[in-house]
Coordinates of C-alpha atoms in Angstrom, one line a residue:
M1 CA 30.4 12.5 20.3
K2 CA 29.4 11.6 16.8
I3 CA 26.2 9.9 17.9
K4 CA 25.0 13.2 19.2
E5 CA 25.7 14.8 15.8
A6 CA 23.9 12.0 14.0
I7 CA 20.8 12.3 16.2
A8 CA 20.9 16.1 15.8
A9 CA 21.0 15.7 12.0
L10 CA 18.0 13.4 12.1
C11 CA 16.1 15.8 14.3
K12 CA 17.0 18.7 12.0
V13 CA 15.5 16.8 9.1
L14 CA 12.3 16.0 11.0
V15 CA 11.9 19.6 12.2
G16 CA 12.5 20.8 8.6
I17 CA 9.8 18.5 7.3
R18 CA 7.4 19.7 10.0
F19 CA 7.8 23.4 9.4
G20 CA 8.1 22.9 5.6
D21 CA 4.7 21.3 5.7
G22 CA 3.2 24.1 7.8
A23 CA 2.0 21.9 10.6
A24 CA 2.0 23.0 14.2
A25 CA 4.6 21.9 16.6
V26 CA 3.1 18.6 17.8
A27 CA 6.3 17.1 19.2
D28 CA 9.5 18.4 20.7
V29 CA 12.0 16.6 18.6
S30 CA 15.4 16.8 20.2
P31 CA 18.5 14.5 20.7
E32 CA 17.7 14.4 24.4
M33 CA 14.4 12.7 23.7
F34 CA 16.2 9.9 21.8
R35 CA 18.8 9.5 24.6
K36 CA 16.1 9.2 27.2
A37 CA 14.2 6.7 25.1
K38 CA 17.2 4.5 25.0
F39 CA 17.0 4.1 28.7
N40 CA 13.2 3.7 28.6
R41 CA 12.4 6.9 30.4
N42 CA 8.7 7.4 30.7
E43 CA 8.7 11.2 30.5
V44 CA 9.4 11.1 26.7
T45 CA 6.8 8.4 25.8
T46 CA 4.0 10.8 25.1
E47 CA 6.3 13.0 22.9
F48 CA 7.3 9.9 20.9
W49 CA 3.7 8.8 20.4
K50 CA 2.9 12.3 19.0
L51 CA 6.0 12.2 16.8
L52 CA 5.0 8.9 15.2
H53 CA 1.4 10.0 14.9
W54 CA 2.4 13.2 13.1
L55 CA 4.9 11.3 10.7
L56 CA 2.3 8.7 9.7
K57 CA -0.3 11.3 9.2
L58 CA 2.0 13.2 6.8
L59 CA 2.9 10.0 5.1
N60 CA -0.7 9.1 4.4
E61 CA -1.6 12.7 3.6
D62 CA -4.3 12.7 6.2
R63 CA -5.6 15.9 7.8
L64 CA -3.7 16.6 11.0
S65 CA -5.9 17.1 14.0
E66 CA -4.2 18.9 16.9
A67 CA -7.0 18.4 19.4
S68 CA -7.2 14.6 19.0
D69 CA -6.9 12.5 22.1
V70 CA -3.7 10.7 23.0
A71 CA -5.5 7.3 23.1
D72 CA -6.8 7.9 19.6
Q73 CA -3.3 8.8 18.4
I74 CA -1.9 5.6 19.9
K75 CA -4.5 3.5 18.2
Y76 CA -3.9 5.1 14.9
V77 CA -0.1 4.6 15.2
K78 CA -0.5 0.9 16.2
T79 CA -2.8 0.3 13.2
E80 CA -0.5 2.0 10.7
V81 CA 2.6 0.3 12.0
C82 CA 0.9 -3.1 11.9
Y83 CA -0.1 -2.3 8.3
Y84 CA 3.5 -1.8 7.4
G85 CA 4.4 -5.2 8.9
Y86 CA 6.1 -4.4 12.2
G87 CA 6.1 -7.7 14.2
F88 CA 7.5 -6.9 17.6
M89 CA 4.5 -7.7 19.9
D90 CA 5.7 -5.7 22.9
F91 CA 4.9 -2.6 20.9
Y92 CA 1.3 -3.5 20.4
Q93 CA 0.9 -4.3 24.2
L94 CA 1.9 -0.8 25.3
P95 CA -0.8 1.0 27.3
V96 CA -3.1 3.4 25.5
D97 CA -2.5 6.1 28.1
G98 CA 1.1 6.7 26.7
S99 CA 2.8 6.2 30.0
L100 CA 5.3 3.4 29.2
G101 CA 7.4 2.1 26.4
S102 CA 9.7 4.9 25.1
R103 CA 12.3 2.3 24.1
D104 CA 9.8 0.3 22.1
L105 CA 8.7 3.4 20.4
L106 CA 12.3 4.2 19.5
L107 CA 12.7 0.8 18.0
A108 CA 9.5 1.1 16.0
F109 CA 10.5 4.5 14.7
S110 CA 13.9 3.2 13.6
W111 CA 12.3 0.2 11.9
L112 CA 10.1 2.6 9.9
L113 CA 13.2 4.6 8.9
Q114 CA 14.8 1.5 7.5
R115 CA 11.9 -0.6 6.3
I116 CA 9.7 1.9 4.4
H117 CA 12.3 4.7 3.9
L118 CA 10.2 7.1 5.9
L119 CA 12.3 10.3 5.4
E120 CA 12.6 9.7 1.7
Q121 CA 8.9 9.3 1.2
L122 CA 8.1 12.4 3.3
L123 CA 10.6 14.5 1.4
N124 CA 9.2 13.3 -1.9
L125 CA 5.6 13.8 -1.0
H126 CA 6.0 17.3 0.3
R127 CA 8.4 18.7 -2.2
L128 CA 7.5 21.7 -4.4
Q129 CA 5.7 20.8 -7.6
V130 CA 6.3 23.0 -10.6
E131 CA 5.4 20.7 -13.4
D132 CA 1.9 20.1 -14.8
R133 CA 0.6 16.9 -13.5
A134 CA -2.6 14.8 -13.9
S135 CA -4.0 11.8 -12.2
L136 CA -4.0 8.7 -14.3
C137 CA -5.6 5.3 -13.4
M138 CA -5.4 2.5 -15.9
C139 CA -6.0 -0.3 -13.4
K140 CA -8.2 -3.1 -14.5
Q141 CA -11.8 -2.4 -13.4
T142 CA -13.6 -5.4 -11.9
L143 CA -17.3 -5.9 -11.9
P144 CA -19.1 -4.6 -8.8
F145 CA -20.7 -8.0 -8.1
S146 CA -19.8 -11.5 -9.2
P147 CA -22.6 -13.7 -10.7
M148 CA -22.9 -15.5 -7.3
E149 CA -23.1 -12.2 -5.4
R150 CA -25.7 -10.9 -7.9
S151 CA -27.9 -13.9 -7.3
D152 CA -27.6 -13.4 -3.6
L153 CA -28.5 -9.8 -4.1
Q154 CA -31.6 -10.7 -6.0
E155 CA -32.7 -13.2 -3.3
S156 CA -32.1 -10.7 -0.5
R157 CA -33.8 -7.8 -2.4
Q158 CA -36.3 -6.0 -0.2
S159 CA -38.9 -3.4 -1.1
V160 CA -37.8 0.2 -0.4
E161 CA -40.3 2.9 -0.4
M162 CA -38.8 5.6 -2.6
D163 CA -40.2 7.8 -5.3
V164 CA -38.8 7.0 -8.8
R165 CA -38.9 10.7 -9.7
Y166 CA -36.5 11.4 -6.9
L167 CA -34.0 8.8 -8.3
Q168 CA -34.4 10.4 -11.7
S169 CA -33.6 13.8 -10.3
L170 CA -30.5 12.5 -8.6
Y171 CA -29.4 10.8 -11.8
G172 CA -29.9 14.0 -13.7
K173 CA -27.8 16.0 -11.2
L174 CA -25.1 13.4 -11.4
R175 CA -24.9 13.6 -15.2
F176 CA -24.9 17.4 -15.0
H177 CA -21.9 17.4 -12.6
W178 CA -20.1 14.9 -14.7
R179 CA -20.5 17.1 -17.8
N180 CA -19.3 20.2 -15.8
L181 CA -16.2 18.2 -14.7
Y182 CA -15.6 17.0 -18.3
S183 CA -15.8 20.5 -19.7
A184 CA -13.5 21.9 -17.0
Q185 CA -11.0 19.2 -17.8
Q186 CA -11.2 20.1 -21.5
E187 CA -10.7 23.8 -20.7
R188 CA -7.7 23.0 -18.5
C189 CA -6.1 20.8 -21.3
T190 CA -6.7 23.5 -23.8
A191 CA -5.0 26.1 -21.6
L192 CA -2.1 23.8 -20.9
Y193 CA -1.6 23.1 -24.6
K194 CA -1.5 26.9 -25.4
I195 CA 1.0 27.5 -22.6
H196 CA 3.2 24.6 -23.7
L197 CA 3.0 25.7 -27.3
Y198 CA 3.7 29.4 -26.8
T199 CA 6.5 28.8 -24.3
K200 CA 8.3 26.3 -26.5
G201 CA 12.1 26.8 -26.3
C202 CA 12.0 28.9 -23.1
S203 CA 12.8 26.1 -20.7
S204 CA 16.4 25.2 -19.7
S205 CA 15.4 21.6 -18.9
Q206 CA 17.0 18.8 -20.9
S207 CA 13.8 16.7 -20.9
F208 CA 11.2 19.3 -21.7
D209 CA 11.6 22.5 -23.8
H210 CA 8.6 24.4 -22.6
L211 CA 7.3 26.0 -19.4
S212 CA 4.6 24.7 -17.1
A213 CA 1.6 26.6 -16.0
T214 CA 3.2 27.3 -12.6
E215 CA 6.4 28.6 -14.2
A216 CA 4.4 30.8 -16.7
R217 CA 2.5 32.3 -13.8
L218 CA 5.6 32.9 -11.8
T219 CA 7.1 34.9 -14.7
Q220 CA 4.1 37.3 -14.5
D221 CA 3.6 37.7 -10.8
H222 CA 6.5 39.1 -8.9
E223 CA 5.0 38.4 -5.4
Q224 CA 4.4 34.8 -6.1
Y225 CA 7.9 34.5 -7.6
T226 CA 9.4 35.9 -4.4
E227 CA 7.4 33.5 -2.2
F228 CA 8.3 30.6 -4.4
V229 CA 12.0 31.4 -4.1
Q230 CA 11.7 31.5 -0.4
L231 CA 10.0 28.0 -0.4
L232 CA 12.8 26.7 -2.6
E233 CA 15.5 28.0 -0.2
R234 CA 13.7 26.3 2.6
E235 CA 13.5 23.1 0.7
N236 CA 17.2 23.3 -0.1
I237 CA 17.9 23.6 3.6
Q238 CA 15.9 20.4 4.2
L239 CA 17.9 18.6 1.5
E240 CA 21.2 19.8 3.0
A241 CA 20.0 18.5 6.4
Y242 CA 19.1 15.2 4.8
L243 CA 22.5 14.9 3.2
A244 CA 24.2 15.6 6.5
W245 CA 22.0 12.8 8.1
K246 CA 22.9 10.3 5.3
R247 CA 26.6 10.9 6.1
L248 CA 26.1 10.1 9.8
E249 CA 23.4 7.4 9.4
P250 CA 25.8 4.4 9.9
I251 CA 26.7 5.9 13.3
Y252 CA 23.0 6.0 14.2
W253 CA 22.5 2.4 13.4
Q254 CA 25.5 1.3 15.4
W255 CA 23.9 3.2 18.3
M256 CA 20.6 1.4 17.7
E257 CA 22.4 -1.9 18.1
S258 CA 23.1 -1.0 21.7
V259 CA 19.4 0.0 22.1
L260 CA 18.3 -3.3 20.8
S261 CA 20.8 -5.2 23.0
A262 CA 19.4 -3.3 26.1
K263 CA 15.9 -4.3 25.0
L264 CA 16.9 -8.0 24.6
Q265 CA 18.7 -8.0 27.9
E266 CA 15.7 -6.5 29.7
S267 CA 13.4 -9.1 28.1
Q268 CA 15.7 -11.9 29.1
E269 CA 15.7 -10.7 32.7
L270 CA 11.9 -10.6 32.8
L271 CA 11.7 -14.0 31.3
N272 CA 14.1 -15.5 33.9
A273 CA 12.1 -13.8 36.7
N274 CA 8.8 -15.3 35.5
I275 CA 10.2 -18.9 35.0
T276 CA 9.1 -21.2 37.8
T277 CA 10.8 -24.6 38.2
V278 CA 8.5 -27.5 37.8
T279 CA 9.4 -30.7 39.7
A280 CA 7.9 -34.1 39.0
P281 CA 5.6 -35.3 41.8
S282 CA 6.7 -38.2 43.9
F283 CA 5.1 -41.6 44.0
N284 CA 3.1 -40.8 47.1
Q285 CA 1.8 -37.6 45.7
R286 CA 0.7 -39.4 42.6
E287 CA -1.1 -42.0 44.6
N288 CA -2.9 -39.3 46.7
C289 CA -3.9 -37.3 43.6
K290 CA -7.6 -37.7 42.9
E291 CA -7.3 -36.5 39.3
P292 CA -6.6 -38.8 36.3
D293 CA -3.0 -39.9 35.9
I294 CA -1.6 -37.1 33.6
F295 CA 1.7 -38.8 33.1
R296 CA 0.2 -42.1 32.0
E297 CA -2.1 -40.2 29.5
T298 CA 0.9 -38.2 28.2
N299 CA 2.9 -41.4 27.6
K300 CA -0.1 -42.9 25.8
L301 CA -0.4 -39.9 23.5
Y302 CA 3.3 -39.9 22.8
N303 CA 3.2 -43.6 21.8
E304 CA 0.2 -42.9 19.5
L305 CA 2.0 -40.0 17.8
L306 CA 5.1 -42.2 17.2
K307 CA 2.9 -44.9 15.7
L308 CA 1.2 -42.4 13.3
Q309 CA 4.5 -40.9 12.3
S310 CA 5.8 -44.4 11.3
E311 CA 2.6 -45.1 9.3
L312 CA 3.0 -41.8 7.5
Q313 CA 6.6 -42.6 6.6
D314 CA 5.6 -46.0 5.3
R315 CA 2.9 -44.5 3.1
R316 CA 5.3 -41.9 1.8
M317 CA 7.8 -44.6 0.8
V318 CA 5.1 -46.6 -1.0
K319 CA 3.9 -43.5 -2.9
D320 CA 7.5 -42.6 -3.9
E321 CA 8.0 -46.1 -5.2
R322 CA 4.8 -46.0 -7.2
I323 CA 5.8 -42.7 -8.8
K324 CA 9.3 -44.0 -9.7
D325 CA 7.6 -47.1 -11.4
Q326 CA 5.4 -44.8 -13.5
E327 CA 8.4 -42.8 -14.5
R328 CA 10.3 -45.9 -15.6
S329 CA 7.3 -47.2 -17.6
M330 CA 7.0 -43.8 -19.4
G331 CA 10.7 -43.9 -20.1
D332 CA 10.5 -47.4 -21.6
H333 CA 7.8 -46.3 -24.1
I334 CA 8.7 -42.8 -25.4
G335 CA 12.0 -42.1 -23.6
W336 CA 12.1 -40.2 -20.3
H337 CA 14.4 -37.5 -21.5
K338 CA 12.2 -36.7 -24.5
A339 CA 9.1 -36.5 -22.3
A340 CA 10.9 -34.3 -19.8
F341 CA 12.1 -32.1 -22.7
L342 CA 8.5 -31.8 -24.0
T343 CA 7.2 -30.9 -20.6
C344 CA 9.8 -28.2 -20.1
G345 CA 9.1 -26.8 -23.6
D346 CA 5.4 -26.6 -22.8
V347 CA 6.0 -24.9 -19.5
E348 CA 8.4 -22.3 -21.1
Q349 CA 5.9 -21.7 -23.9
K350 CA 3.0 -21.1 -21.5
L351 CA 5.2 -18.9 -19.3
A352 CA 6.2 -16.8 -22.3
A353 CA 2.5 -16.4 -23.2
V354 CA 1.6 -15.3 -19.7
Q355 CA 4.4 -12.8 -19.6
S356 CA 3.4 -11.4 -23.0
R357 CA -0.1 -11.0 -21.9
M358 CA 0.9 -9.3 -18.7
S359 CA 3.2 -6.9 -20.6
Q360 CA 0.3 -6.1 -23.0
E361 CA -2.0 -5.4 -20.1
R362 CA 0.4 -3.0 -18.5
R363 CA -1.5 -0.7 -16.1
R364 CA -0.6 2.7 -14.8
H365 CA -1.8 4.3 -11.6
G366 CA -0.8 7.6 -10.0
E367 CA 0.2 11.0 -11.1
V368 CA 1.9 11.6 -14.5
R369 CA 3.5 14.7 -15.9
L370 CA 1.9 16.4 -18.9
A371 CA 4.3 17.5 -21.6
L372 CA 4.1 18.6 -25.2
R373 CA 6.4 16.9 -27.7
I374 CA 5.5 18.0 -31.2
N375 CA 8.5 16.4 -33.0
S376 CA 7.9 13.0 -31.3
T377 CA 6.5 10.3 -33.6
P378 CA 3.6 8.4 -32.2
T379 CA 4.1 4.7 -31.6
P380 CA 2.3 2.6 -34.2
I381 CA -0.6 0.7 -32.6
R382 CA -2.1 -2.4 -34.1
G383 CA -4.8 -4.5 -32.4
G384 CA -5.4 -3.1 -29.0
V385 CA -3.0 -2.1 -26.2
P386 CA 0.4 -1.1 -27.3
N387 CA 3.5 -3.1 -26.5
P388 CA 5.6 -1.5 -23.7
Q389 CA 8.8 -2.5 -25.5
Q390 CA 7.9 0.1 -28.1
H391 CA 8.1 2.9 -25.6
N392 CA 11.1 5.1 -25.1
S393 CA 13.5 4.6 -22.3
S394 CA 11.9 7.3 -20.1
G395 CA 8.7 5.3 -19.9
S396 CA 6.6 8.1 -21.2
L397 CA 3.1 7.4 -22.6
T398 CA 1.8 9.3 -25.6
A399 CA -1.7 10.6 -25.9
V400 CA -2.5 8.2 -28.7
E401 CA -1.5 5.2 -26.6
M402 CA -3.5 6.4 -23.7
I403 CA -6.6 7.1 -25.9
T404 CA -6.3 3.5 -27.2
Q405 CA -6.2 2.1 -23.7
L406 CA -9.1 4.2 -22.6
E407 CA -11.1 3.0 -25.6
A408 CA -10.4 -0.6 -24.6
E409 CA -11.6 0.3 -21.1
A410 CA -14.7 1.9 -22.5
I411 CA -15.6 -1.3 -24.4
L412 CA -15.3 -3.3 -21.1
L413 CA -17.4 -0.7 -19.3
K414 CA -20.1 -0.8 -22.0
K415 CA -20.2 -4.6 -21.7
E416 CA -20.6 -4.2 -18.0
L417 CA -23.4 -1.7 -18.5
Q418 CA -25.3 -4.2 -20.7
E419 CA -25.0 -6.8 -18.0
L420 CA -26.3 -4.4 -15.4
R421 CA -29.2 -3.4 -17.6
Q422 CA -30.1 -7.0 -18.2
L423 CA -30.0 -7.6 -14.5
S424 CA -32.2 -4.6 -13.8
K425 CA -34.6 -5.8 -16.6
E426 CA -34.9 -9.2 -14.9
A427 CA -35.5 -7.6 -11.5
L428 CA -38.3 -5.4 -13.0
G429 CA -39.8 -8.4 -14.6
E430 CA -40.0 -10.2 -11.3
I431 CA -41.6 -7.1 -9.7
L432 CA -44.2 -6.7 -12.5
E433 CA -45.3 -10.3 -12.1
H434 CA -46.8 -9.4 -8.8
L435 CA -48.6 -6.3 -10.2
D436 CA -51.9 -6.5 -12.1
G437 CA -52.8 -4.0 -14.8
V438 CA -49.4 -2.3 -15.0
I439 CA -47.7 -1.8 -18.4
C440 CA -43.9 -1.1 -18.5
I441 CA -43.0 1.2 -21.4
P442 CA -39.2 1.5 -22.1
P443 CA -37.8 5.0 -22.4
M444 CA -37.2 6.6 -25.8
Q445 CA -33.8 6.1 -27.3
R446 CA -31.8 9.2 -27.8

């Protein structure tokens, strides 16, 4: 059957991702496991929990722990699936011992495939990287404490017995490590610039005409080149398996409709089994009941609700009439159409201003590729952050633009530093008020 071929193709992709990442065999992924999960067989529940745990760990790039307990794995899976927005409550009510619920796990797994594009994300995260990349974060930095939080922090300040010299030594070590990191980054950028400049014209890529550091190293080391070729062949096998899966994916979702129908039928049967018929008590039973008359109280509450609903409707009608009278009076004085036109114009103007401000404050976060383009002309920058409309179609960011944005961020950070210094100065002043005979001498300016 074609469904067996579709599930086999899916399992082949999963196994390829697992061995391509180098992780140990944490789950026996096979078409038989999916078939048993459709009929809610309990013998494959643990394997499905391990599969979901392994996939989500790879997706979040967390360290895989083979010796972790099954209960911890189940808690981790439930937390991550809840984070992505899975709303089927039967999944979260499964026991933590991993003994029941293989069909619910199959539904959750299929939901992740469709909702967050699980396979595509895993293939993209764990593919071979040959280009030179760097982490870039241009997100807007917020102050660590708001003014209200800072005032609360001052009120809840408690004396801590700690030597100031120890804090100074820690601060010195921190500055030393920052300088080492900065110099290492400078050396790396210098080496990359030399590689990109000396290998200009050696690349066959249409986007970049130079080699990366990894490509330059592979041209010199034959062993690494052979190993890299083997990794490329393995990745090609994964991509071929993924293409085979995409051709058979519609068959898999048709099969999942039958799984969902079986789940709904089982839920309906359980619901019918738990329903108990409730008959109204007779007159004699109500007379013999010592508790308050529930039915009379229910009728009283129902009548009160109807009364409140009618009052709300009357107030709504009065309010609507008042608004219409105000609109008529406005139309008599300046013309309603003209007022509406002015209002729409103001809204469009404000919306355009907000969109322009958002486009100017464009932020980037994540990894970017480093490339050398000597013939490219830098974008003219006037007055702060450059306009994204001036960028090329590829969405690249030149070094001049990034330096301008970083300078703007540096100005904001300096302003934040001055606020923190003022806050520390006020805190020191409050402490010195309780000390007699102590003189505070500011440090020498460098």
